[in-house]
Short mmCIF file of C-alpha atoms and ligand atoms in Angstrom, two decimals:
data_model
loop_
_atom_site.label_atom_id
_atom_site.label_comp_id
_atom_site.label_asym_id
_atom_site.label_seq_id
_atom_site.Cartn_x
_atom_site.Cartn_y
_atom_site.Cartn_z
CA MET X 1 29.87 14.25 -20.45
CA PRO X 2 30.22 12.13 -17.27
CA ARG X 3 27.91 9.09 -17.17
CA ARG X 4 25.76 10.37 -14.28
CA ALA X 5 25.20 13.70 -16.03
CA ALA X 6 24.31 11.89 -19.26
CA LEU X 7 21.81 9.77 -17.41
CA LEU X 8 20.25 12.83 -15.84
CA VAL X 9 19.90 14.51 -19.21
CA ALA X 10 18.38 11.37 -20.72
CA ALA X 11 15.96 11.15 -17.82
CA ALA X 12 14.94 14.80 -18.05
CA LEU X 13 14.30 14.41 -21.77
CA GLY X 14 12.27 11.29 -21.14
CA CYS X 15 14.54 9.26 -23.44
CA THR X 16 13.84 5.58 -23.66
CA ALA X 17 16.90 3.49 -22.82
CA PRO X 18 17.62 -0.21 -23.37
CA ALA X 19 15.70 -2.36 -20.91
CA ASP X 20 18.90 -3.62 -19.30
CA ASP X 21 20.17 -0.17 -18.43
CA ALA X 22 18.94 -0.11 -14.87
CA ALA X 23 20.79 3.09 -14.03
CA VAL X 24 18.80 5.02 -16.63
CA VAL X 25 15.50 3.89 -15.13
CA VAL X 26 16.72 4.76 -11.65
CA GLU X 27 17.46 8.31 -12.81
CA GLN X 28 14.13 8.57 -14.65
CA VAL X 29 12.28 7.60 -11.51
CA ARG X 30 14.29 10.01 -9.33
CA GLU X 31 13.61 12.80 -11.81
CA ALA X 32 9.90 11.95 -11.73
CA PHE X 33 9.94 12.04 -7.94
CA ARG X 34 11.66 15.43 -7.96
CA HIS X 35 9.15 16.77 -10.47
CA ALA X 36 6.21 15.73 -8.29
CA TRP X 37 7.86 16.98 -5.11
CA THR X 38 8.72 20.34 -6.69
CA GLY X 39 5.06 20.69 -7.67
CA TYR X 40 4.07 20.02 -4.08
CA VAL X 41 6.63 22.49 -2.71
CA GLU X 42 5.64 25.26 -5.10
CA HIS X 43 1.87 24.79 -5.16
CA ALA X 44 0.70 22.74 -2.18
CA TRP X 45 3.26 23.36 0.59
CA GLY X 46 1.76 22.52 3.98
CA HIS X 47 -1.24 20.67 2.54
CA ASP X 48 -2.04 16.99 2.22
CA GLU X 49 -1.84 16.73 -1.56
CA LEU X 50 -0.92 18.59 -4.73
CA THR X 51 -3.68 18.88 -7.33
CA PRO X 52 -1.58 18.09 -10.39
CA LEU X 53 -3.69 19.56 -13.19
CA THR X 54 -4.58 22.88 -11.63
CA GLY X 55 -1.43 23.39 -9.54
CA GLY X 56 -3.38 23.77 -6.32
CA SER X 57 -3.76 21.81 -3.12
CA ARG X 58 -6.19 19.47 -1.41
CA ASP X 59 -6.68 18.38 2.20
CA TRP X 60 -8.46 15.24 3.31
CA TYR X 61 -10.08 16.87 6.35
CA ASP X 62 -10.67 20.40 7.62
CA ALA X 63 -7.03 20.56 8.72
CA SER X 64 -3.96 19.40 6.83
CA LEU X 65 -2.13 16.37 8.23
CA LEU X 66 0.81 16.77 5.83
CA MET X 67 0.07 13.49 4.12
CA THR X 68 2.34 13.88 1.10
CA PRO X 69 5.55 15.04 2.85
CA LEU X 70 5.21 12.45 5.58
CA ASP X 71 4.31 9.57 3.27
CA ALA X 72 7.12 10.52 0.87
CA PHE X 73 9.86 11.05 3.45
CA ASP X 74 11.43 7.58 3.47
CA THR X 75 11.35 7.43 -0.33
CA MET X 76 13.52 10.56 -0.29
CA LEU X 77 15.95 8.86 2.08
CA LEU X 78 16.13 5.75 -0.11
CA MET X 79 16.65 7.85 -3.25
CA GLY X 80 19.37 9.89 -1.57
CA LEU X 81 17.37 13.12 -1.96
CA ASP X 82 18.84 14.66 1.17
CA ASP X 83 17.82 18.29 0.60
CA GLU X 84 14.24 17.30 -0.10
CA ALA X 85 14.20 15.06 2.98
CA ALA X 86 15.55 17.87 5.16
CA ALA X 87 12.84 20.25 3.91
CA ALA X 88 10.10 17.69 4.50
CA LYS X 89 11.42 17.00 7.99
CA ARG X 90 11.45 20.70 8.89
CA LEU X 91 7.87 21.07 7.66
CA ILE X 92 6.73 18.04 9.65
CA PHE X 93 8.24 19.22 12.93
CA ASP X 94 7.19 22.84 12.40
CA SER X 95 3.57 22.18 11.64
CA LEU X 96 2.30 18.61 12.00
CA SER X 97 -0.18 18.25 14.83
CA PHE X 98 -2.69 15.46 15.38
CA ASP X 99 -4.61 17.54 17.89
CA ARG X 100 -7.29 18.28 15.30
CA ASP X 101 -11.07 18.21 15.54
CA VAL X 102 -11.44 15.92 12.50
CA PRO X 103 -12.86 12.42 11.99
CA ALA X 104 -9.84 10.52 10.67
CA GLN X 105 -10.10 7.24 8.79
CA VAL X 106 -8.31 4.81 11.11
CA PHE X 107 -6.94 2.59 8.34
CA GLU X 108 -5.65 5.38 6.09
CA ILE X 109 -4.00 7.39 8.83
CA THR X 110 -2.42 4.25 10.26
CA ILE X 111 -0.89 2.95 7.03
CA ARG X 112 0.18 6.38 5.77
CA HIS X 113 1.03 8.51 8.82
CA LEU X 114 1.80 5.98 11.52
CA GLY X 115 3.65 3.70 9.10
CA ALA X 116 5.66 6.64 7.77
CA LEU X 117 6.50 7.89 11.27
CA ILE X 118 7.75 4.48 12.41
CA THR X 119 9.97 4.05 9.37
CA ALA X 120 11.18 7.65 9.61
CA TYR X 121 12.14 7.01 13.21
CA GLN X 122 13.95 3.79 12.33
CA MET X 123 15.80 5.30 9.36
CA ASP X 124 16.50 8.79 10.67
CA GLY X 125 16.67 8.23 14.43
CA ASP X 126 15.01 11.52 15.44
CA GLN X 127 12.97 10.87 18.62
CA ARG X 128 10.37 13.43 17.54
CA PHE X 129 9.12 10.96 14.90
CA LEU X 130 8.48 8.43 17.66
CA ALA X 131 6.77 11.04 19.86
CA LEU X 132 4.41 11.91 16.98
CA ALA X 133 3.71 8.22 16.38
CA ILE X 134 2.77 7.65 20.03
CA ASP X 135 0.57 10.73 20.08
CA LEU X 136 -1.24 9.60 16.94
CA ALA X 137 -1.70 6.00 18.07
CA ASP X 138 -3.12 7.10 21.44
CA ARG X 139 -5.68 9.21 19.58
CA LEU X 140 -6.73 6.14 17.53
CA LEU X 141 -7.30 3.83 20.49
CA PRO X 142 -10.93 4.93 21.20
CA ALA X 143 -11.89 3.37 17.84
CA PHE X 144 -11.30 -0.08 19.35
CA GLU X 145 -13.86 0.37 22.14
CA THR X 146 -16.51 -1.90 20.63
CA PRO X 147 -18.22 -5.06 21.94
CA THR X 148 -16.33 -7.16 19.38
CA GLY X 149 -12.91 -5.48 19.58
CA MET X 150 -13.10 -4.62 15.87
CA PRO X 151 -12.49 -0.88 15.42
CA TYR X 152 -14.84 1.73 14.02
CA ARG X 153 -13.77 3.18 10.66
CA TYR X 154 -13.43 6.75 11.89
CA VAL X 155 -12.27 8.40 15.08
CA ASN X 156 -12.10 12.11 15.87
CA LEU X 157 -8.47 12.83 16.62
CA ARG X 158 -9.26 15.43 19.26
CA THR X 159 -12.49 14.23 20.88
CA GLY X 160 -12.20 10.47 20.35
CA ALA X 161 -15.75 10.41 18.90
CA ILE X 162 -16.22 7.30 16.79
CA SER X 163 -18.27 6.82 13.64
CA ASP X 164 -19.17 4.27 10.93
CA SER X 165 -19.67 0.85 12.45
CA ILE X 166 -19.72 -0.91 9.06
CA ASN X 167 -16.07 -1.74 8.58
CA ASN X 168 -14.22 -4.32 6.46
CA PRO X 169 -11.45 -6.89 6.91
CA ALA X 170 -8.81 -4.74 5.20
CA GLU X 171 -9.43 -1.69 7.36
CA ILE X 172 -9.68 -3.77 10.54
CA GLY X 173 -6.76 -6.03 9.77
CA THR X 174 -4.28 -3.59 8.31
CA LEU X 175 -3.22 -1.94 11.56
CA ILE X 176 -1.09 -4.57 13.27
CA LEU X 177 2.27 -3.86 11.62
CA GLU X 178 2.16 -0.20 12.61
CA LEU X 179 0.56 -0.54 16.05
CA GLY X 180 2.54 -3.68 16.84
CA SER X 181 5.79 -1.96 15.88
CA LEU X 182 4.91 0.85 18.23
CA SER X 183 4.48 -1.66 21.04
CA ASN X 184 7.95 -2.97 20.28
CA LEU X 185 9.44 0.51 20.18
CA THR X 186 7.76 1.72 23.38
CA GLY X 187 7.42 -1.47 25.44
CA ASN X 188 3.69 -0.68 25.78
CA PRO X 189 1.67 -3.76 24.65
CA VAL X 190 -1.66 -1.94 24.35
CA TYR X 191 -1.25 -1.10 20.65
CA TYR X 192 -0.37 -4.66 19.61
CA ASP X 193 -3.11 -6.16 21.77
CA LYS X 194 -5.89 -3.94 20.40
CA ALA X 195 -4.90 -4.52 16.78
CA LYS X 196 -4.56 -8.27 17.28
CA ARG X 197 -7.91 -8.56 19.08
CA GLY X 198 -9.63 -6.86 16.14
CA MET X 199 -8.01 -9.27 13.69
CA ARG X 200 -8.95 -12.29 15.79
CA ALA X 201 -12.54 -11.07 15.83
CA VAL X 202 -12.63 -11.04 12.02
CA PHE X 203 -10.92 -14.42 11.77
CA ASP X 204 -13.29 -15.99 14.31
CA ARG X 205 -16.19 -14.93 12.10
CA ARG X 206 -14.82 -16.62 8.96
CA SER X 207 -17.32 -18.81 7.15
CA PRO X 208 -17.44 -22.61 7.46
CA ILE X 209 -15.29 -22.79 4.30
CA GLY X 210 -12.71 -20.41 5.78
CA LEU X 211 -13.43 -17.18 3.87
CA VAL X 212 -14.19 -13.66 5.06
CA GLY X 213 -16.72 -11.26 3.59
CA GLU X 214 -16.50 -7.71 2.33
CA THR X 215 -18.08 -5.65 5.13
CA ILE X 216 -18.89 -6.36 8.77
CA ASP X 217 -20.69 -4.57 11.60
CA VAL X 218 -18.15 -3.98 14.39
CA VAL X 219 -20.89 -3.65 17.02
CA THR X 220 -22.98 -6.75 16.29
CA GLY X 221 -20.24 -8.79 14.62
CA ASP X 222 -22.58 -9.68 11.74
CA TRP X 223 -21.40 -9.76 8.15
CA ASP X 224 -22.97 -7.04 6.04
CA ARG X 225 -21.78 -8.07 2.56
CA THR X 226 -20.70 -11.63 1.92
CA ALA X 227 -18.67 -11.29 -1.28
CA SER X 228 -15.19 -12.75 -0.83
CA HIS X 229 -12.16 -11.83 -2.94
CA ILE X 230 -8.72 -10.22 -2.76
CA SER X 231 -9.90 -6.82 -4.02
CA GLY X 232 -10.46 -3.59 -2.09
CA ARG X 233 -11.98 -4.01 1.40
CA ILE X 234 -10.27 -7.40 1.86
CA ASP X 235 -6.89 -7.23 0.05
CA SER X 236 -4.44 -6.21 2.77
CA TRP X 237 -6.25 -8.35 5.39
CA TYR X 238 -4.34 -11.28 3.87
CA GLU X 239 -1.18 -9.24 3.45
CA TYR X 240 -1.02 -8.42 7.16
CA LEU X 241 -1.84 -11.94 8.37
CA TYR X 242 1.37 -13.10 6.72
CA LYS X 243 3.45 -10.02 7.39
CA ALA X 244 2.50 -9.97 11.09
CA TRP X 245 3.91 -13.47 11.32
CA ARG X 246 7.02 -12.36 9.42
CA LEU X 247 7.64 -9.22 11.48
CA PHE X 248 6.61 -10.32 14.97
CA GLY X 249 7.04 -14.10 14.86
CA ASP X 250 3.70 -14.54 16.62
CA PRO X 251 2.53 -18.11 15.80
CA ASP X 252 -1.15 -17.10 16.07
CA PHE X 253 -0.70 -15.13 12.86
CA ARG X 254 0.99 -18.04 11.16
CA ARG X 255 -2.02 -20.26 11.96
CA MET X 256 -4.51 -17.63 10.80
CA TRP X 257 -2.51 -17.03 7.61
CA GLU X 258 -2.16 -20.71 6.74
CA GLU X 259 -5.81 -21.46 7.23
CA SER X 260 -6.85 -18.35 5.31
CA ILE X 261 -4.57 -18.76 2.30
CA THR X 262 -5.62 -22.41 1.99
CA ALA X 263 -9.25 -21.31 1.66
CA VAL X 264 -8.34 -18.49 -0.72
CA ASN X 265 -6.35 -20.80 -2.99
CA ARG X 266 -9.15 -23.33 -2.97
CA TYR X 267 -12.06 -21.05 -3.88
CA LEU X 268 -10.84 -17.87 -5.57
CA PRO X 269 -8.56 -18.95 -8.45
CA ASP X 270 -10.15 -19.02 -11.88
CA ALA X 271 -7.85 -20.85 -14.30
CA ARG X 272 -9.05 -20.10 -17.80
CA GLN X 273 -7.57 -20.91 -21.14
CA ASP X 274 -6.39 -17.36 -21.58
CA GLY X 275 -5.22 -16.57 -18.07
CA TYR X 276 -5.12 -17.32 -14.37
CA TRP X 277 -7.11 -14.98 -12.13
CA TYR X 278 -8.46 -14.66 -8.58
CA GLY X 279 -12.16 -13.83 -8.86
CA HIS X 280 -15.05 -13.13 -6.48
CA VAL X 281 -17.07 -15.82 -4.69
CA ASP X 282 -19.68 -16.01 -1.96
CA MET X 283 -17.95 -16.45 1.40
CA ASN X 284 -20.39 -19.15 2.56
CA THR X 285 -20.80 -21.31 -0.52
CA GLY X 286 -17.66 -20.61 -2.57
CA GLU X 287 -19.93 -20.05 -5.57
CA ARG X 288 -18.47 -17.65 -8.13
CA ILE X 289 -20.31 -14.33 -8.17
CA ALA X 290 -18.06 -12.10 -10.30
CA THR X 291 -15.21 -12.45 -12.77
CA GLN X 292 -13.43 -9.26 -11.76
CA PHE X 293 -9.79 -8.50 -11.02
CA GLY X 294 -8.21 -5.08 -10.70
CA ALA X 295 -5.33 -2.80 -9.88
CA LEU X 296 -5.67 -3.42 -6.13
CA ASP X 297 -5.65 -7.21 -6.60
CA ALA X 298 -2.23 -6.92 -8.21
CA PHE X 299 -0.60 -6.94 -4.75
CA MET X 300 -1.20 -10.70 -4.62
CA PRO X 301 1.82 -11.93 -6.63
CA ALA X 302 4.05 -10.03 -4.18
CA LEU X 303 2.36 -11.64 -1.19
CA LEU X 304 2.41 -15.12 -2.72
CA ALA X 305 6.10 -14.79 -3.52
CA LEU X 306 6.93 -13.43 -0.06
CA SER X 307 5.12 -16.31 1.60
CA GLY X 308 7.00 -18.88 -0.49
CA ASP X 309 4.53 -19.69 -3.28
CA VAL X 310 6.59 -18.38 -6.18
CA ASP X 311 4.93 -20.64 -8.78
CA GLN X 312 1.48 -19.25 -8.09
CA ALA X 313 2.93 -15.73 -7.93
CA VAL X 314 4.51 -16.13 -11.37
CA ARG X 315 1.22 -17.30 -12.91
CA LEU X 316 -0.79 -14.46 -11.42
CA MET X 317 1.83 -11.85 -12.35
CA GLU X 318 1.41 -12.79 -16.00
CA SER X 319 -2.28 -11.92 -15.67
CA CYS X 320 -1.53 -8.61 -13.95
CA TYR X 321 0.77 -7.75 -16.82
CA ARG X 322 -1.86 -8.81 -19.33
CA MET X 323 -4.35 -6.51 -17.62
CA TRP X 324 -1.80 -3.70 -17.88
CA THR X 325 -0.83 -4.21 -21.52
CA ALA X 326 -4.42 -4.71 -22.71
CA PHE X 327 -4.94 -0.97 -22.24
CA GLY X 328 -1.35 0.33 -22.16
CA ILE X 329 -1.93 1.03 -18.46
CA GLU X 330 -4.03 -0.89 -15.98
CA PRO X 331 -7.70 -0.15 -15.23
CA GLU X 332 -9.05 -0.07 -11.68
CA VAL X 333 -11.28 -3.11 -12.35
CA LEU X 334 -11.33 -5.55 -15.25
CA ASP X 335 -13.81 -8.25 -16.25
CA TYR X 336 -11.28 -10.92 -17.17
CA THR X 337 -13.75 -12.94 -19.22
CA THR X 338 -14.30 -10.12 -21.71
CA MET X 339 -11.17 -8.03 -20.97
CA ASP X 340 -13.45 -4.99 -20.61
CA ALA X 341 -12.64 -2.30 -18.07
CA VAL X 342 -15.47 -2.31 -15.51
CA TYR X 343 -13.99 0.75 -13.78
CA PRO X 344 -11.63 2.33 -16.30
CA GLY X 345 -9.74 4.79 -14.05
CA TYR X 346 -6.08 4.56 -13.01
CA VAL X 347 -5.30 6.40 -9.78
CA LEU X 348 -1.49 5.99 -9.87
CA ARG X 349 -1.62 2.73 -7.94
CA PRO X 350 1.60 0.85 -7.13
CA GLU X 351 0.56 -2.80 -6.74
CA ALA X 352 1.56 -4.22 -10.14
CA ILE X 353 5.00 -2.57 -9.96
CA GLU X 354 5.32 -3.73 -6.34
CA SER X 355 4.71 -7.31 -7.45
CA ALA X 356 7.26 -7.01 -10.25
CA TYR X 357 9.79 -5.84 -7.63
CA TYR X 358 9.09 -8.81 -5.35
CA LEU X 359 9.23 -11.30 -8.21
CA TYR X 360 12.48 -9.85 -9.46
CA HIS X 361 13.88 -10.10 -5.93
CA PHE X 362 12.86 -13.74 -5.53
CA THR X 363 13.59 -15.06 -9.04
CA GLY X 364 16.23 -12.73 -10.49
CA ASP X 365 14.40 -13.19 -13.82
CA PRO X 366 14.93 -10.14 -16.06
CA ARG X 367 11.34 -10.55 -17.29
CA TYR X 368 10.17 -8.71 -14.18
CA ARG X 369 12.40 -5.74 -14.92
CA GLU X 370 11.05 -5.75 -18.48
CA MET X 371 7.51 -5.73 -17.13
CA GLY X 372 8.49 -3.00 -14.68
CA ARG X 373 10.08 -0.96 -17.44
CA THR X 374 6.92 -1.09 -19.55
CA MET X 375 4.71 -0.17 -16.61
CA ILE X 376 6.95 2.66 -15.39
CA ASP X 377 7.26 4.12 -18.91
CA SER X 378 3.50 4.26 -19.34
CA VAL X 379 2.90 5.78 -15.90
CA LEU X 380 5.55 8.45 -16.35
CA THR X 381 4.39 9.29 -19.86
CA LEU X 382 0.60 9.15 -19.63
CA THR X 383 0.13 10.75 -16.21
CA ARG X 384 2.75 13.53 -16.25
CA THR X 385 1.47 17.11 -16.01
CA GLU X 386 3.07 20.52 -15.73
CA PHE X 387 2.93 20.31 -11.92
CA GLY X 388 3.22 16.62 -11.10
CA PHE X 389 1.49 13.37 -12.09
CA ALA X 390 -2.26 12.94 -12.42
CA ALA X 391 -4.64 10.02 -12.06
CA LEU X 392 -6.44 8.98 -15.22
CA ALA X 393 -10.23 9.18 -15.38
CA SER X 394 -10.05 6.45 -18.01
CA VAL X 395 -7.29 4.23 -19.32
CA VAL X 396 -9.26 4.05 -22.56
CA THR X 397 -9.60 7.78 -23.26
CA ARG X 398 -6.44 8.67 -21.25
CA GLU X 399 -8.25 11.70 -19.82
CA GLN X 400 -6.42 12.96 -16.72
CA ARG X 401 -7.98 13.72 -13.31
CA ASP X 402 -6.83 16.38 -10.85
CA ARG X 403 -5.57 14.01 -8.15
CA MET X 404 -2.13 12.82 -7.03
CA GLN X 405 -2.48 10.68 -3.93
CA SER X 406 0.43 10.45 -1.52
CA PHE X 407 0.93 6.77 -2.32
CA PHE X 408 2.32 7.78 -5.71
CA LEU X 409 5.42 9.09 -3.92
CA ALA X 410 5.33 6.66 -1.00
CA GLU X 411 4.78 3.52 -3.03
CA THR X 412 4.60 3.70 -6.82
CA LEU X 413 7.85 5.57 -7.34
CA LYS X 414 9.55 3.76 -4.44
CA TYR X 415 8.86 0.31 -5.86
CA ALA X 416 9.76 1.52 -9.35
CA TYR X 417 13.06 2.79 -7.97
CA LEU X 418 13.84 -0.32 -5.93
CA LEU X 419 13.12 -2.62 -8.87
CA PHE X 420 16.07 -1.09 -10.73
CA ALA X 421 18.32 0.18 -7.92
CA PRO X 422 21.29 -1.88 -6.71
CA PRO X 423 20.11 -4.43 -4.10
CA GLU X 424 22.19 -2.78 -1.38
CA THR X 425 19.87 0.25 -1.57
CA LEU X 426 17.59 -1.63 0.83
CA ASP X 427 18.15 -4.95 2.59
CA PHE X 428 14.91 -6.69 1.58
CA ASP X 429 15.30 -9.48 4.12
CA ALA X 430 15.78 -7.08 7.03
CA VAL X 431 12.48 -5.24 6.53
CA THR X 432 8.77 -5.84 6.14
CA PHE X 433 6.98 -3.29 3.97
CA ASN X 434 3.72 -2.06 5.39
CA THR X 435 0.90 -1.81 2.87
CA GLU X 436 1.92 1.79 2.10
CA ALA X 437 5.50 0.65 1.25
CA HIS X 438 7.09 1.89 4.46
CA PRO X 439 9.86 -0.61 5.18
CA ILE X 440 9.73 -1.56 8.87
CA ARG X 441 12.95 -3.04 10.23
CA ALA X 442 12.68 -6.32 12.15
CA PHE X 443 12.81 -6.10 15.92
CA GLY X 444 14.95 -9.18 16.63
CA PRO X 445 14.33 -12.24 18.78
CA ASP X 446 12.47 -10.33 21.50
CA ALA X 447 9.78 -9.27 19.04
CA ARG X 448 7.39 -12.11 19.93
CA GLN X 449 4.41 -10.81 21.86
C1 LIG C 1 -2.44 2.36 -0.65
O1 LIG C 1 -2.92 3.28 0.25
C2 LIG C 1 -2.16 1.03 -0.01
O2 LIG C 1 -1.32 0.27 -0.84
C3 LIG C 1 -3.42 0.26 0.28
O3 LIG C 1 -3.14 -1.03 0.78
C4 LIG C 1 -4.25 0.12 -0.97
N1 LIG C 1 -4.48 1.39 -1.61
C5 LIG C 1 -3.37 2.27 -1.83
C6 LIG C 1 -2.61 2.04 -3.11
O4 LIG C 1 -3.29 1.53 -4.13
#
């Protein structure tokens, strides 16, 4: 049997191969992607998501915005799944419209749809992707009409009606890569300027010790919750400060990043005998208020490594892996002093595998492929269903939940694939991944705004 065919058979049978056989893992991940995509095609075609236990579909709003096919499109291109990519593309151009009377979450639609459209345009070249991106971004702009410049959380895509003034640094700050890229692609600075103004407004409200809080009122500019950490509601705020500097070369972002990461590394780390963690503190005093770390926090080793702090990244990655292996698969939130799962679910998140990919890229140490192999094996085994892959209600009981978010195809399987694929599959240095794993190609020396 030819080697490729043997690998495919091994993958389909779920055979475990030696850790150094990267090609086997690559085929296992491609097979997993095809399994999930086939489930979507057969049971959820035209909808946002497949429901993987019941073989049905789910939409985020009253109208489908084709979240899964759009989010998954560039993964198909990277995996060489040309037929699947062609089908997704046809579906997108036949039926995706943003002219919908629905309140869309600005952050989610930006990182998933806008990010996907920009990368699709850069990788595929079809102008219709760019036209959709411009249409979507124009519909998001009313969200920024606030006294502070920080956007509302929701905007109605048809009417421009805004809602939910209590936003957070992650949702305010994780828009610049997508909107800024659109400014570069169109020559229209409005997108970059709005996103940057919102970020500046958050940064200008940092505490005297340089930290940001968890939620903020975009009308008054007052902090609502003052917990500070790298978990949900703040996480990708830090990611985009650095990546905006990397992608656009704008020195304002470099200054904001350097000041912010200095404060983070001063107050958040919790070096204990049995591990090195980033916990929760009060943004004003730096006093520790919780000893929690979770699946979302596991993006941090990737960001530390990307920004040049490989030593710190290596230490934190060991903790992420410890969190994973303590349960055989990572919980959403862990108390690292007791190693108890505070929130025991696993929703197919990518961050720990993403960090293993970055660390393998920067160090070449096979340990990160070994970690990746363990994590990928458990995800593909414990979450697989007849129709796709399902979140776990609990990593302790392993009970499955009827949800397969689009980031499983956009991110989790993409990073799993890239960790084992030959480096020429994607030129890491030529791209900046948005927080949904859409690799945005650099714009060259004219990128500075
Ligand atoms: C994704 O939508 C993005 O990675 C976001 O930054 C965090 N949440 C999910 C994945 O966990």
